[in-house]
Amino acid sequence: MDANSTGLNGVVEILPSRYGDHRGYFSETFRDDWFRANVAEVGFVQENQSLSRALGVVRGMHFQTNPFAQGKLVRCIAGSIFDVAVDIRQGSPAFGKWIGVTLTAERGNQLWIPAGFLHGFCTLEPDCLVAYKVTAYYDRNSDKGVAWNDPAIGIQWPEIADPTQLSAKDSQQPLLADLPTYFTYKE
């Protein structure tokens, strides 16, 4: 496995090795000791999966507050997505900045998004299956979000992003400027 910096402090793209032949391939997609040594000293407690049937579905931008703040290790196991992380840690030099990485089933790449960041994605083809490990359990009262198209953040979504495919929850999220401070940057 390789870990590549994304330019957004703490967010890491992971590229598992694949060993293939005429039958297909084998890939070790997660290894706790490697992850702790090369990416983050965290443990995962839950794994989630979502299926988005249509092209251009946007899910996000989501986060959970303390004590249920989640780091997420995201991978696309069918199809491809444009995966986005946004730093929302007050005092961070990168506050409000975003990074986008295309995750594909074909490449098997993954994105680590620590607690203190928003997360969301846009499907780049129909029938995208996304799996992600999280560092804290889901808690409905801690579930928060920010508008996917907040102009102050300025995420450059793919042209196929379809606002008519937003969930009711995602279509009513506040702007980043209207959020209270949930996370504080620590060097």
PDB file of C-alpha atoms in Angstrom:
ATOM      1  CA  MET A   1       0.000   0.000   0.000  1.00  0.00           C
ATOM      2  CA  ASP A   2       1.035   3.570  -0.628  1.00  0.00           C
ATOM      3  CA  ALA A   3      -0.138   6.697   1.201  1.00  0.00           C
ATOM      4  CA  ASN A   4      -0.195   9.962  -0.765  1.00  0.00           C
ATOM      5  CA  SER A   5      -0.661  13.420   0.718  1.00  0.00           C
ATOM      6  CA  THR A   6      -3.523  15.335  -0.892  1.00  0.00           C
ATOM      7  CA  GLY A   7      -2.401  18.855  -0.054  1.00  0.00           C
ATOM      8  CA  LEU A   8      -5.070  19.157   2.657  1.00  0.00           C
ATOM      9  CA  ASN A   9      -3.384  18.446   5.988  1.00  0.00           C
ATOM     10  CA  GLY A  10      -4.563  15.111   7.392  1.00  0.00           C
ATOM     11  CA  VAL A  11      -6.467  13.928   4.299  1.00  0.00           C
ATOM     12  CA  VAL A  12      -4.632  11.018   2.660  1.00  0.00           C
ATOM     13  CA  GLU A  13      -5.212   9.013  -0.515  1.00  0.00           C
ATOM     14  CA  ILE A  14      -4.391   5.327  -0.066  1.00  0.00           C
ATOM     15  CA  LEU A  15      -3.467   3.095  -2.981  1.00  0.00           C
ATOM     16  CA  PRO A  16      -3.602  -0.615  -2.103  1.00  0.00           C
ATOM     17  CA  SER A  17      -1.351  -2.921  -4.105  1.00  0.00           C
ATOM     18  CA  ARG A  18      -2.987  -5.318  -6.513  1.00  0.00           C
ATOM     19  CA  TYR A  19      -1.581  -8.635  -7.639  1.00  0.00           C
ATOM     20  CA  GLY A  20      -3.227  -9.882 -10.792  1.00  0.00           C
ATOM     21  CA  ASP A  21      -3.198 -12.510 -13.465  1.00  0.00           C
ATOM     22  CA  HIS A  22      -5.591 -13.754 -16.140  1.00  0.00           C
ATOM     23  CA  ARG A  23      -8.215 -14.581 -13.447  1.00  0.00           C
ATOM     24  CA  GLY A  24      -8.356 -11.111 -11.915  1.00  0.00           C
ATOM     25  CA  TYR A  25      -6.512  -9.706  -8.899  1.00  0.00           C
ATOM     26  CA  PHE A  26      -5.975  -9.904  -5.154  1.00  0.00           C
ATOM     27  CA  SER A  27      -5.678  -6.775  -3.028  1.00  0.00           C
ATOM     28  CA  GLU A  28      -5.248  -6.196   0.682  1.00  0.00           C
ATOM     29  CA  THR A  29      -7.575  -3.190   1.132  1.00  0.00           C
ATOM     30  CA  PHE A  30      -6.984  -2.536   4.829  1.00  0.00           C
ATOM     31  CA  ARG A  31      -4.396  -3.485   7.400  1.00  0.00           C
ATOM     32  CA  ASP A  32      -4.634  -1.976  10.889  1.00  0.00           C
ATOM     33  CA  ASP A  33      -0.908  -1.937  11.694  1.00  0.00           C
ATOM     34  CA  TRP A  34      -0.023  -0.339   8.336  1.00  0.00           C
ATOM     35  CA  PHE A  35      -2.802   2.249   8.636  1.00  0.00           C
ATOM     36  CA  ARG A  36      -1.743   3.247  12.174  1.00  0.00           C
ATOM     37  CA  ALA A  37       1.929   3.519  11.157  1.00  0.00           C
ATOM     38  CA  ASN A  38       1.393   5.391   7.885  1.00  0.00           C
ATOM     39  CA  VAL A  39      -1.869   7.321   8.090  1.00  0.00           C
ATOM     40  CA  ALA A  40      -3.481   7.798  11.513  1.00  0.00           C
ATOM     41  CA  GLU A  41      -3.452   6.207  14.958  1.00  0.00           C
ATOM     42  CA  VAL A  42      -7.172   5.404  15.041  1.00  0.00           C
ATOM     43  CA  GLY A  43      -9.439   2.401  15.277  1.00  0.00           C
ATOM     44  CA  PHE A  44     -12.576   1.726  13.267  1.00  0.00           C
ATOM     45  CA  VAL A  45     -15.860   0.715  14.935  1.00  0.00           C
ATOM     46  CA  GLN A  46     -18.399   0.599  12.118  1.00  0.00           C
ATOM     47  CA  GLU A  47     -18.499   0.089   8.355  1.00  0.00           C
ATOM     48  CA  ASN A  48     -21.196   1.606   6.152  1.00  0.00           C
ATOM     49  CA  GLN A  49     -22.221   1.115   2.548  1.00  0.00           C
ATOM     50  CA  SER A  50     -24.327   3.211   0.196  1.00  0.00           C
ATOM     51  CA  LEU A  51     -25.685   2.551  -3.279  1.00  0.00           C
ATOM     52  CA  SER A  52     -26.464   5.457  -5.577  1.00  0.00           C
ATOM     53  CA  ARG A  53     -28.405   4.332  -8.635  1.00  0.00           C
ATOM     54  CA  ALA A  54     -28.206   7.483 -10.780  1.00  0.00           C
ATOM     55  CA  LEU A  55     -25.395   9.424 -12.403  1.00  0.00           C
ATOM     56  CA  GLY A  56     -24.676  12.770 -10.676  1.00  0.00           C
ATOM     57  CA  VAL A  57     -26.056  11.913  -7.233  1.00  0.00           C
ATOM     58  CA  VAL A  58     -24.520  14.179  -4.576  1.00  0.00           C
ATOM     59  CA  ARG A  59     -24.363  12.926  -0.985  1.00  0.00           C
ATOM     60  CA  GLY A  60     -23.046  15.425   1.534  1.00  0.00           C
ATOM     61  CA  MET A  61     -21.528  17.472   2.923  1.00  0.00           C
ATOM     62  CA  HIS A  62     -21.689  15.602   6.263  1.00  0.00           C
ATOM     63  CA  PHE A  63     -19.926  15.341   9.623  1.00  0.00           C
ATOM     64  CA  GLN A  64     -20.650  14.317  13.192  1.00  0.00           C
ATOM     65  CA  THR A  65     -19.940  16.406  16.280  1.00  0.00           C
ATOM     66  CA  ASN A  66     -18.071  15.293  19.404  1.00  0.00           C
ATOM     67  CA  PRO A  67     -18.201  12.918  21.180  1.00  0.00           C
ATOM     68  CA  PHE A  68     -19.221  11.036  18.014  1.00  0.00           C
ATOM     69  CA  ALA A  69     -16.933  12.850  15.548  1.00  0.00           C
ATOM     70  CA  GLN A  70     -15.941  10.422  12.816  1.00  0.00           C
ATOM     71  CA  GLY A  71     -12.859   9.872  10.757  1.00  0.00           C
ATOM     72  CA  LYS A  72     -13.793   8.065   7.534  1.00  0.00           C
ATOM     73  CA  LEU A  73     -11.890   5.714   5.257  1.00  0.00           C
ATOM     74  CA  VAL A  74     -13.839   5.806   1.986  1.00  0.00           C
ATOM     75  CA  ARG A  75     -13.626   3.545  -1.053  1.00  0.00           C
ATOM     76  CA  CYS A  76     -15.763   2.984  -4.120  1.00  0.00           C
ATOM     77  CA  ILE A  77     -16.363  -0.722  -4.643  1.00  0.00           C
ATOM     78  CA  ALA A  78     -18.482  -0.386  -7.805  1.00  0.00           C
ATOM     79  CA  GLY A  79     -18.358   2.518 -10.242  1.00  0.00           C
ATOM     80  CA  SER A  80     -16.590   5.806  -9.564  1.00  0.00           C
ATOM     81  CA  ILE A  81     -17.144   8.907  -7.450  1.00  0.00           C
ATOM     82  CA  PHE A  82     -15.717  12.372  -6.986  1.00  0.00           C
ATOM     83  CA  ASP A  83     -14.986  12.311  -3.234  1.00  0.00           C
ATOM     84  CA  VAL A  84     -14.624  15.603  -1.334  1.00  0.00           C
ATOM     85  CA  ALA A  85     -13.255  16.658   2.052  1.00  0.00           C
ATOM     86  CA  VAL A  86     -13.477  20.183   3.540  1.00  0.00           C
ATOM     87  CA  ASP A  87     -11.530  21.380   6.598  1.00  0.00           C
ATOM     88  CA  ILE A  88     -13.917  22.869   9.209  1.00  0.00           C
ATOM     89  CA  ARG A  89     -11.461  23.134  12.118  1.00  0.00           C
ATOM     90  CA  GLN A  90     -11.523  26.714  13.431  1.00  0.00           C
ATOM     91  CA  GLY A  91      -8.029  28.216  13.369  1.00  0.00           C
ATOM     92  CA  SER A  92      -6.766  25.810  10.699  1.00  0.00           C
ATOM     93  CA  PRO A  93      -4.694  27.441   7.952  1.00  0.00           C
ATOM     94  CA  ALA A  94      -6.865  25.384   5.573  1.00  0.00           C
ATOM     95  CA  PHE A  95     -10.249  26.275   7.149  1.00  0.00           C
ATOM     96  CA  GLY A  96     -12.940  26.115   4.445  1.00  0.00           C
ATOM     97  CA  LYS A  97     -10.573  24.651   1.866  1.00  0.00           C
ATOM     98  CA  TRP A  98     -11.483  21.476   0.003  1.00  0.00           C
ATOM     99  CA  ILE A  99      -9.860  18.600  -1.828  1.00  0.00           C
ATOM    100  CA  GLY A 100     -11.492  16.324  -4.367  1.00  0.00           C
ATOM    101  CA  VAL A 101     -10.232  12.876  -5.392  1.00  0.00           C
ATOM    102  CA  THR A 102     -11.760  10.508  -7.925  1.00  0.00           C
ATOM    103  CA  LEU A 103     -12.189   7.098  -6.303  1.00  0.00           C
ATOM    104  CA  THR A 104     -12.824   4.156  -8.605  1.00  0.00           C
ATOM    105  CA  ALA A 105     -13.499   0.471  -8.170  1.00  0.00           C
ATOM    106  CA  GLU A 106     -11.005  -0.133 -10.970  1.00  0.00           C
ATOM    107  CA  ARG A 107      -8.106   1.593  -9.143  1.00  0.00           C
ATOM    108  CA  GLY A 108      -9.199   0.583  -5.649  1.00  0.00           C
ATOM    109  CA  ASN A 109      -7.923   3.858  -4.194  1.00  0.00           C
ATOM    110  CA  GLN A 110      -9.309   5.116  -0.880  1.00  0.00           C
ATOM    111  CA  LEU A 111      -9.534   8.453   0.911  1.00  0.00           C
ATOM    112  CA  TRP A 112      -8.883   8.977   4.629  1.00  0.00           C
ATOM    113  CA  ILE A 113     -10.846  11.943   5.991  1.00  0.00           C
ATOM    114  CA  PRO A 114     -10.150  12.741   9.663  1.00  0.00           C
ATOM    115  CA  ALA A 115     -12.671  14.089  12.164  1.00  0.00           C
ATOM    116  CA  GLY A 116     -13.036  17.849  11.762  1.00  0.00           C
ATOM    117  CA  PHE A 117     -13.685  17.633   8.024  1.00  0.00           C
ATOM    118  CA  LEU A 118     -16.857  17.616   5.944  1.00  0.00           C
ATOM    119  CA  HIS A 119     -17.315  14.674   3.589  1.00  0.00           C
ATOM    120  CA  GLY A 120     -19.413  14.207   0.483  1.00  0.00           C
ATOM    121  CA  PHE A 121     -19.300  12.770  -3.000  1.00  0.00           C
ATOM    122  CA  CYS A 122     -20.827  12.870  -6.476  1.00  0.00           C
ATOM    123  CA  THR A 123     -21.388   9.711  -8.513  1.00  0.00           C
ATOM    124  CA  LEU A 124     -19.582   9.698 -11.855  1.00  0.00           C
ATOM    125  CA  GLU A 125     -21.575   6.779 -13.245  1.00  0.00           C
ATOM    126  CA  PRO A 126     -24.761   4.898 -12.384  1.00  0.00           C
ATOM    127  CA  ASP A 127     -24.912   2.203  -9.695  1.00  0.00           C
ATOM    128  CA  CYS A 128     -22.035   3.392  -7.516  1.00  0.00           C
ATOM    129  CA  LEU A 129     -21.415   1.375  -4.392  1.00  0.00           C
ATOM    130  CA  VAL A 130     -19.433   3.177  -1.686  1.00  0.00           C
ATOM    131  CA  ALA A 131     -18.099   1.623   1.528  1.00  0.00           C
ATOM    132  CA  TYR A 132     -16.541   3.497   4.390  1.00  0.00           C
ATOM    133  CA  LYS A 133     -15.106   2.603   7.750  1.00  0.00           C
ATOM    134  CA  VAL A 134     -15.694   5.117  10.571  1.00  0.00           C
ATOM    135  CA  THR A 135     -13.967   5.780  13.888  1.00  0.00           C
ATOM    136  CA  ALA A 136     -17.153   6.473  15.883  1.00  0.00           C
ATOM    137  CA  TYR A 137     -20.654   5.072  15.845  1.00  0.00           C
ATOM    138  CA  TYR A 138     -23.438   6.905  14.052  1.00  0.00           C
ATOM    139  CA  ASP A 139     -25.398   9.200  16.358  1.00  0.00           C
ATOM    140  CA  ARG A 140     -28.489  10.959  14.994  1.00  0.00           C
ATOM    141  CA  ASN A 141     -28.123  13.959  17.343  1.00  0.00           C
ATOM    142  CA  SER A 142     -24.491  14.481  16.288  1.00  0.00           C
ATOM    143  CA  ASP A 143     -25.256  14.252  12.557  1.00  0.00           C
ATOM    144  CA  LYS A 144     -24.640  17.654  10.915  1.00  0.00           C
ATOM    145  CA  GLY A 145     -23.870  19.065   7.509  1.00  0.00           C
ATOM    146  CA  VAL A 146     -23.144  22.045   5.297  1.00  0.00           C
ATOM    147  CA  ALA A 147     -24.668  22.999   1.955  1.00  0.00           C
ATOM    148  CA  TRP A 148     -23.019  21.020  -0.852  1.00  0.00           C
ATOM    149  CA  ASN A 149     -22.843  24.153  -3.007  1.00  0.00           C
ATOM    150  CA  ASP A 150     -21.768  26.719  -0.381  1.00  0.00           C
ATOM    151  CA  PRO A 151     -20.192  29.490  -2.515  1.00  0.00           C
ATOM    152  CA  ALA A 152     -17.719  30.382   0.253  1.00  0.00           C
ATOM    153  CA  ILE A 153     -16.215  26.884  -0.040  1.00  0.00           C
ATOM    154  CA  GLY A 154     -16.498  26.787  -3.844  1.00  0.00           C
ATOM    155  CA  ILE A 155     -16.264  23.050  -4.472  1.00  0.00           C
ATOM    156  CA  GLN A 156     -15.862  22.469  -8.196  1.00  0.00           C
ATOM    157  CA  TRP A 157     -18.295  19.594  -8.570  1.00  0.00           C
ATOM    158  CA  PRO A 158     -18.403  17.649 -11.838  1.00  0.00           C
ATOM    159  CA  GLU A 159     -20.837  19.170 -14.340  1.00  0.00           C
ATOM    160  CA  ILE A 160     -23.062  16.100 -13.948  1.00  0.00           C
ATOM    161  CA  ALA A 161     -23.795  16.906 -10.260  1.00  0.00           C
ATOM    162  CA  ASP A 162     -27.599  16.891 -10.113  1.00  0.00           C
ATOM    163  CA  PRO A 163     -29.229  18.993  -7.367  1.00  0.00           C
ATOM    164  CA  THR A 164     -32.571  17.281  -8.046  1.00  0.00           C
ATOM    165  CA  GLN A 165     -31.019  14.072  -6.655  1.00  0.00           C
ATOM    166  CA  LEU A 166     -30.253  15.588  -3.213  1.00  0.00           C
ATOM    167  CA  SER A 167     -31.885  14.084  -0.139  1.00  0.00           C
ATOM    168  CA  ALA A 168     -34.349  16.294   1.753  1.00  0.00           C
ATOM    169  CA  LYS A 169     -31.744  16.650   4.525  1.00  0.00           C
ATOM    170  CA  ASP A 170     -28.933  17.638   2.141  1.00  0.00           C
ATOM    171  CA  SER A 171     -31.066  20.202   0.321  1.00  0.00           C
ATOM    172  CA  GLN A 172     -31.591  22.137   3.594  1.00  0.00           C
ATOM    173  CA  GLN A 173     -28.080  22.242   5.079  1.00  0.00           C
ATOM    174  CA  PRO A 174     -26.704  25.563   6.395  1.00  0.00           C
ATOM    175  CA  LEU A 175     -23.743  27.494   5.029  1.00  0.00           C
ATOM    176  CA  LEU A 176     -20.338  27.016   6.658  1.00  0.00           C
ATOM    177  CA  ALA A 177     -20.477  30.630   7.914  1.00  0.00           C
ATOM    178  CA  ASP A 178     -23.641  29.786   9.874  1.00  0.00           C
ATOM    179  CA  LEU A 179     -22.143  26.811  11.745  1.00  0.00           C
ATOM    180  CA  PRO A 180     -21.036  27.154  15.351  1.00  0.00           C
ATOM    181  CA  THR A 181     -17.479  26.055  16.138  1.00  0.00           C
ATOM    182  CA  TYR A 182     -17.490  22.273  16.451  1.00  0.00           C
ATOM    183  CA  PHE A 183     -13.765  21.604  15.897  1.00  0.00           C
ATOM    184  CA  THR A 184     -10.616  23.546  16.751  1.00  0.00           C
ATOM    185  CA  TYR A 185      -7.326  23.125  14.910  1.00  0.00           C
ATOM    186  CA  LYS A 186      -4.437  21.690  16.909  1.00  0.00           C
ATOM    187  CA  GLU A 187      -0.923  21.544  15.471  1.00  0.00           C
TER     188      GLU A 187
END
